[in-house]
Amino acid sequence: MADDPYALAREAAAELLRRFDLESIELAFVLGSGWSAAADDLGEVLGSCPLADLPGFAAPTVVGHGGELRIVRTAAGKTAALFTGRTHYYEGRGVAQVVHGVRTAAAAGVSTLVLTNGCGGLNPAWPPGTAVLIRDHINLTAATPLVGPTFIDMTDAYAPRLRDLARTVDPTLPEGVYVQFHGPNFETPAEVRMAGVLGGDLVGMSTTLETIAAREAGLDVLGVSLVTNQAAGISPTPLHHEEVLEAGREAGPRLRVLLGGLAGVL
């Protein structure tokens, strides 16, 4: 990652717009673990390219994440960028790399960002396959994409207005607090209990750093988690990544309806 990550994001945005002959992009989606099945109902595909073809991007390394950037025209007539993969902090590439997609989207004109992830659930009432709106987060990575005296208000990090719009698509969507751990190891039962004591409902390894960067750039954020497994100490069986992918496959039809509906109202 270049010394000036903002300049690199502007360079990537300029290349993105040039490649697809666009003046700007209005909306962006980042698809996390388990969400790949939802990629096909977001609108008319205008074009696509490997993420790694754009300045500053690296090919995703996590199984279940795609490596494509897709440009679509939504049912609402907006131009949207769909990132089918992301860089995780645990990959060791630095925070700037983790949030490069968010900063690129902002530099391309995006004003609304939808972040999705697969996560462990602490609430027994939310079985695997449950989609949960993120109301707030707790960042336990001990990292931030902000440098220096950059003071960003995080009171409404996940826009209430967007959560209200999401419930016009699916009124049954619950809300919860997402807790990001560093990863890549799954959390211990004691860490899950700690997350619950702190007020967490969901545990995972992404999203919060991207949200901070998005709020710095002035983007409105909608976060949606897919509960792919019960968290350690709640689940009766050991955790494994294949369980995450399987939950996404089983929830695919509902996720497609949900994201397709969101693309029509955002």
Short mmCIF file of C-alpha atoms in Angstrom, two decimals:
data_model
loop_
_atom_site.label_atom_id
_atom_site.label_comp_id
_atom_site.label_asym_id
_atom_site.label_seq_id
_atom_site.Cartn_x
_atom_site.Cartn_y
_atom_site.Cartn_z
CA MET A 1 0.00 0.00 0.00
CA ALA A 2 1.33 3.41 -0.99
CA ASP A 3 2.43 5.98 1.57
CA ASP A 4 -0.69 8.04 0.78
CA PRO A 5 -3.64 5.60 0.84
CA TYR A 6 -6.08 8.38 -0.06
CA ALA A 7 -4.18 9.20 -3.25
CA LEU A 8 -4.09 5.51 -4.14
CA ALA A 9 -7.86 5.30 -3.59
CA ARG A 10 -8.38 8.27 -5.91
CA GLU A 11 -6.18 6.58 -8.51
CA ALA A 12 -8.19 3.35 -8.22
CA ALA A 13 -11.47 5.28 -8.46
CA ALA A 14 -10.31 7.11 -11.57
CA GLU A 15 -9.32 3.81 -13.21
CA LEU A 16 -12.63 2.23 -12.22
CA LEU A 17 -14.67 5.07 -13.72
CA ARG A 18 -12.52 5.14 -16.86
CA ARG A 19 -12.75 1.40 -17.35
CA PHE A 20 -16.55 1.37 -17.19
CA ASP A 21 -17.08 4.80 -18.81
CA LEU A 22 -18.89 6.23 -15.79
CA GLU A 23 -19.03 9.72 -14.32
CA SER A 24 -19.62 8.45 -10.79
CA ILE A 25 -20.95 5.57 -8.70
CA GLU A 26 -23.70 6.14 -6.15
CA LEU A 27 -23.96 2.94 -4.13
CA ALA A 28 -21.58 0.16 -3.08
CA PHE A 29 -21.98 -3.33 -1.61
CA VAL A 30 -19.25 -5.40 0.05
CA LEU A 31 -20.13 -9.10 0.18
CA GLY A 32 -18.76 -11.04 3.13
CA SER A 33 -18.54 -14.75 3.91
CA GLY A 34 -21.73 -16.58 2.94
CA TRP A 35 -23.13 -13.73 0.83
CA SER A 36 -21.82 -14.68 -2.62
CA ALA A 37 -25.13 -16.32 -3.59
CA ALA A 38 -26.81 -12.92 -3.27
CA ALA A 39 -24.68 -11.25 -5.94
CA ASP A 40 -26.89 -11.96 -8.93
CA ASP A 41 -30.08 -10.07 -8.06
CA LEU A 42 -28.76 -6.57 -7.49
CA GLY A 43 -29.52 -5.24 -10.96
CA GLU A 44 -28.44 -5.18 -14.58
CA VAL A 45 -24.74 -5.99 -14.89
CA LEU A 46 -22.92 -3.22 -16.76
CA GLY A 47 -19.47 -4.78 -16.49
CA SER A 48 -16.96 -6.48 -14.23
CA CYS A 49 -13.24 -6.92 -13.67
CA PRO A 50 -10.92 -8.70 -11.25
CA LEU A 51 -10.38 -6.58 -8.15
CA ALA A 52 -6.65 -7.15 -8.45
CA ASP A 53 -6.68 -5.31 -11.80
CA LEU A 54 -7.38 -2.00 -10.04
CA PRO A 55 -4.63 0.04 -8.36
CA GLY A 56 -3.98 -0.94 -4.75
CA PHE A 57 -6.25 -3.99 -4.63
CA ALA A 58 -5.16 -7.53 -3.86
CA ALA A 59 -6.95 -10.73 -4.72
CA PRO A 60 -8.95 -12.06 -1.74
CA THR A 61 -7.35 -15.03 -0.02
CA VAL A 62 -10.30 -16.34 2.02
CA VAL A 63 -12.34 -19.27 0.72
CA GLY A 64 -15.88 -18.11 0.04
CA HIS A 65 -14.87 -14.60 -1.06
CA GLY A 66 -14.90 -13.70 -4.74
CA GLY A 67 -12.28 -11.56 -6.39
CA GLU A 68 -14.49 -9.54 -8.71
CA LEU A 69 -15.71 -5.97 -8.90
CA ARG A 70 -19.07 -5.81 -10.62
CA ILE A 71 -20.89 -2.66 -11.77
CA VAL A 72 -24.68 -2.89 -11.86
CA ARG A 73 -27.67 -0.65 -12.55
CA THR A 74 -30.16 -1.18 -9.72
CA ALA A 75 -33.95 -1.28 -10.02
CA ALA A 76 -33.95 2.24 -8.58
CA GLY A 77 -31.79 3.41 -11.48
CA LYS A 78 -28.61 3.88 -9.46
CA THR A 79 -25.13 2.82 -10.48
CA ALA A 80 -23.71 0.45 -7.88
CA ALA A 81 -20.34 -1.19 -7.30
CA LEU A 82 -20.36 -4.72 -5.94
CA PHE A 83 -17.18 -5.93 -4.22
CA THR A 84 -17.37 -9.72 -4.04
CA GLY A 85 -14.39 -9.94 -1.70
CA ARG A 86 -12.53 -8.00 0.96
CA THR A 87 -9.15 -7.95 2.69
CA HIS A 88 -9.29 -8.93 6.35
CA TYR A 89 -7.08 -7.38 9.00
CA TYR A 90 -5.73 -10.79 10.00
CA GLU A 91 -4.18 -11.20 6.54
CA GLY A 92 -1.39 -8.92 7.74
CA ARG A 93 -1.55 -6.38 4.90
CA GLY A 94 -2.30 -3.43 7.15
CA VAL A 95 -5.38 -1.37 7.92
CA ALA A 96 -5.03 0.82 4.82
CA GLN A 97 -5.36 -2.29 2.63
CA VAL A 98 -8.43 -3.42 4.58
CA VAL A 99 -10.29 -0.15 3.90
CA HIS A 100 -8.96 0.51 0.39
CA GLY A 101 -12.21 -0.63 -1.22
CA VAL A 102 -14.25 1.71 0.96
CA ARG A 103 -12.00 4.67 0.20
CA THR A 104 -12.04 3.84 -3.51
CA ALA A 105 -15.84 3.72 -3.47
CA ALA A 106 -15.98 7.10 -1.72
CA ALA A 107 -13.55 8.62 -4.23
CA ALA A 108 -15.77 7.33 -7.06
CA GLY A 109 -18.76 9.24 -5.67
CA VAL A 110 -20.48 6.61 -3.50
CA SER A 111 -22.65 8.06 -0.75
CA THR A 112 -24.25 4.86 0.62
CA LEU A 113 -22.30 1.73 1.57
CA VAL A 114 -23.75 -1.69 2.42
CA LEU A 115 -21.34 -3.90 4.39
CA THR A 116 -22.19 -7.58 4.87
CA ASN A 117 -20.45 -10.35 6.77
CA GLY A 118 -20.80 -13.85 8.13
CA CYS A 119 -20.57 -14.05 11.90
CA GLY A 120 -21.11 -16.06 15.04
CA GLY A 121 -24.31 -15.44 16.95
CA LEU A 122 -24.73 -15.07 20.69
CA ASN A 123 -28.54 -14.98 20.68
CA PRO A 124 -30.04 -18.49 20.69
CA ALA A 125 -33.16 -17.03 19.02
CA TRP A 126 -31.07 -16.30 15.89
CA PRO A 127 -30.25 -19.67 14.31
CA PRO A 128 -27.76 -20.03 11.45
CA GLY A 129 -29.21 -18.37 8.36
CA THR A 130 -30.59 -15.37 10.25
CA ALA A 131 -29.82 -11.93 8.76
CA VAL A 132 -29.30 -9.24 11.42
CA LEU A 133 -29.00 -5.48 10.96
CA ILE A 134 -25.96 -4.04 12.72
CA ARG A 135 -27.09 -1.31 15.11
CA ASP A 136 -23.64 -0.57 16.53
CA HIS A 137 -20.23 -2.15 16.86
CA ILE A 138 -17.37 -2.81 19.25
CA ASN A 139 -13.91 -2.82 17.68
CA LEU A 140 -11.58 -5.16 19.56
CA THR A 141 -8.82 -5.17 16.95
CA ALA A 142 -6.88 -2.37 18.69
CA ALA A 143 -6.57 -0.79 15.22
CA THR A 144 -8.11 2.07 13.26
CA PRO A 145 -7.73 3.37 9.71
CA LEU A 146 -7.54 6.92 11.06
CA VAL A 147 -4.15 8.57 11.56
CA GLY A 148 -3.40 11.67 13.61
CA PRO A 149 -5.99 14.01 15.12
CA THR A 150 -8.83 12.78 12.90
CA PHE A 151 -11.85 12.86 15.18
CA ILE A 152 -14.91 11.15 13.65
CA ASP A 153 -18.30 10.99 15.36
CA MET A 154 -19.44 7.36 15.53
CA THR A 155 -22.74 7.92 17.34
CA ASP A 156 -24.79 6.70 14.39
CA ALA A 157 -22.11 4.71 12.61
CA TYR A 158 -24.86 2.55 11.08
CA ALA A 159 -27.47 4.97 9.76
CA PRO A 160 -30.91 4.59 11.43
CA ARG A 161 -32.49 5.83 8.19
CA LEU A 162 -30.97 2.95 6.24
CA ARG A 163 -32.03 0.40 8.85
CA ASP A 164 -35.58 1.72 8.55
CA LEU A 165 -35.38 1.32 4.76
CA ALA A 166 -34.09 -2.25 5.20
CA ARG A 167 -37.16 -3.07 7.29
CA THR A 168 -39.40 -1.97 4.43
CA VAL A 169 -37.83 -4.87 2.52
CA ASP A 170 -38.01 -7.32 5.44
CA PRO A 171 -39.90 -6.15 8.56
CA THR A 172 -38.68 -9.19 10.53
CA LEU A 173 -35.01 -8.16 10.50
CA PRO A 174 -33.64 -7.98 14.06
CA GLU A 175 -30.86 -5.63 15.17
CA GLY A 176 -27.71 -6.31 17.14
CA VAL A 177 -24.25 -5.11 18.15
CA TYR A 178 -21.37 -6.57 16.14
CA VAL A 179 -18.04 -7.25 17.86
CA GLN A 180 -14.93 -7.53 15.69
CA PHE A 181 -12.03 -9.63 16.93
CA HIS A 182 -8.67 -9.75 15.16
CA GLY A 183 -8.89 -13.37 13.92
CA PRO A 184 -8.14 -15.58 12.10
CA ASN A 185 -8.71 -17.99 14.99
CA PHE A 186 -12.31 -18.29 16.08
CA GLU A 187 -13.09 -16.76 19.47
CA THR A 188 -12.77 -18.79 22.65
CA PRO A 189 -15.88 -19.40 24.78
CA ALA A 190 -14.48 -16.94 27.35
CA GLU A 191 -14.02 -14.27 24.67
CA VAL A 192 -17.59 -14.85 23.49
CA ARG A 193 -18.85 -14.44 27.05
CA MET A 194 -16.83 -11.23 27.31
CA ALA A 195 -18.39 -9.94 24.08
CA GLY A 196 -21.81 -10.61 25.56
CA VAL A 197 -20.97 -8.81 28.80
CA LEU A 198 -19.80 -5.82 26.72
CA GLY A 199 -23.15 -5.72 24.95
CA GLY A 200 -22.35 -7.72 21.82
CA ASP A 201 -24.80 -9.95 19.95
CA LEU A 202 -22.59 -10.98 17.02
CA VAL A 203 -18.87 -11.81 16.72
CA GLY A 204 -16.71 -11.74 13.61
CA MET A 205 -13.49 -10.64 11.94
CA SER A 206 -14.42 -7.78 9.60
CA THR A 207 -16.59 -4.69 9.03
CA THR A 208 -15.74 -2.29 11.88
CA LEU A 209 -12.55 -0.89 10.32
CA GLU A 210 -14.37 -0.41 7.02
CA THR A 211 -17.20 1.39 8.82
CA ILE A 212 -14.76 3.79 10.49
CA ALA A 213 -13.18 4.62 7.12
CA ALA A 214 -16.61 5.04 5.57
CA ARG A 215 -17.71 7.48 8.27
CA GLU A 216 -14.47 9.42 7.83
CA ALA A 217 -15.37 9.76 4.14
CA GLY A 218 -18.91 10.87 4.96
CA LEU A 219 -20.66 7.73 3.72
CA ASP A 220 -23.91 6.43 5.20
CA VAL A 221 -23.44 2.79 6.24
CA LEU A 222 -25.86 -0.11 6.40
CA GLY A 223 -24.40 -3.22 8.02
CA VAL A 224 -26.00 -6.65 7.69
CA SER A 225 -24.64 -9.80 9.34
CA LEU A 226 -25.53 -13.35 8.41
CA VAL A 227 -25.44 -15.60 11.47
CA THR A 228 -23.55 -18.58 10.07
CA ASN A 229 -23.00 -20.43 13.33
CA GLN A 230 -23.61 -20.19 17.03
CA ALA A 231 -20.53 -18.70 18.69
CA ALA A 232 -18.04 -20.78 20.71
CA GLY A 233 -19.47 -21.90 24.04
CA ILE A 234 -22.99 -21.63 22.60
CA SER A 235 -22.50 -23.98 19.66
CA PRO A 236 -22.53 -27.65 20.73
CA THR A 237 -19.95 -28.51 18.05
CA PRO A 238 -16.47 -27.22 17.13
CA LEU A 239 -16.38 -24.27 14.72
CA HIS A 240 -15.02 -24.49 11.18
CA HIS A 241 -15.08 -22.29 8.09
CA GLU A 242 -17.03 -24.80 5.99
CA GLU A 243 -19.92 -24.30 8.40
CA VAL A 244 -19.86 -20.61 7.52
CA LEU A 245 -20.00 -21.34 3.78
CA GLU A 246 -22.75 -23.95 4.17
CA ALA A 247 -24.95 -21.53 6.11
CA GLY A 248 -24.51 -19.02 3.31
CA ARG A 249 -25.51 -21.58 0.70
CA GLU A 250 -28.62 -22.56 2.63
CA ALA A 251 -29.60 -18.92 3.22
CA GLY A 252 -28.85 -17.97 -0.39
CA PRO A 253 -32.46 -17.53 -1.60
CA ARG A 254 -33.38 -15.26 1.31
CA LEU A 255 -30.17 -13.23 0.98
CA ARG A 256 -30.81 -12.73 -2.73
CA VAL A 257 -34.30 -11.41 -2.00
CA LEU A 258 -32.97 -9.19 0.79
CA LEU A 259 -30.10 -7.61 -1.14
CA GLY A 260 -32.16 -7.33 -4.30
CA GLY A 261 -34.82 -5.51 -2.30
CA LEU A 262 -32.25 -3.23 -0.67
CA ALA A 263 -30.83 -2.36 -4.09
CA GLY A 264 -34.30 -1.23 -5.07
CA VAL A 265 -34.85 1.13 -2.13
CA LEU A 266 -31.41 2.54 -1.32
#
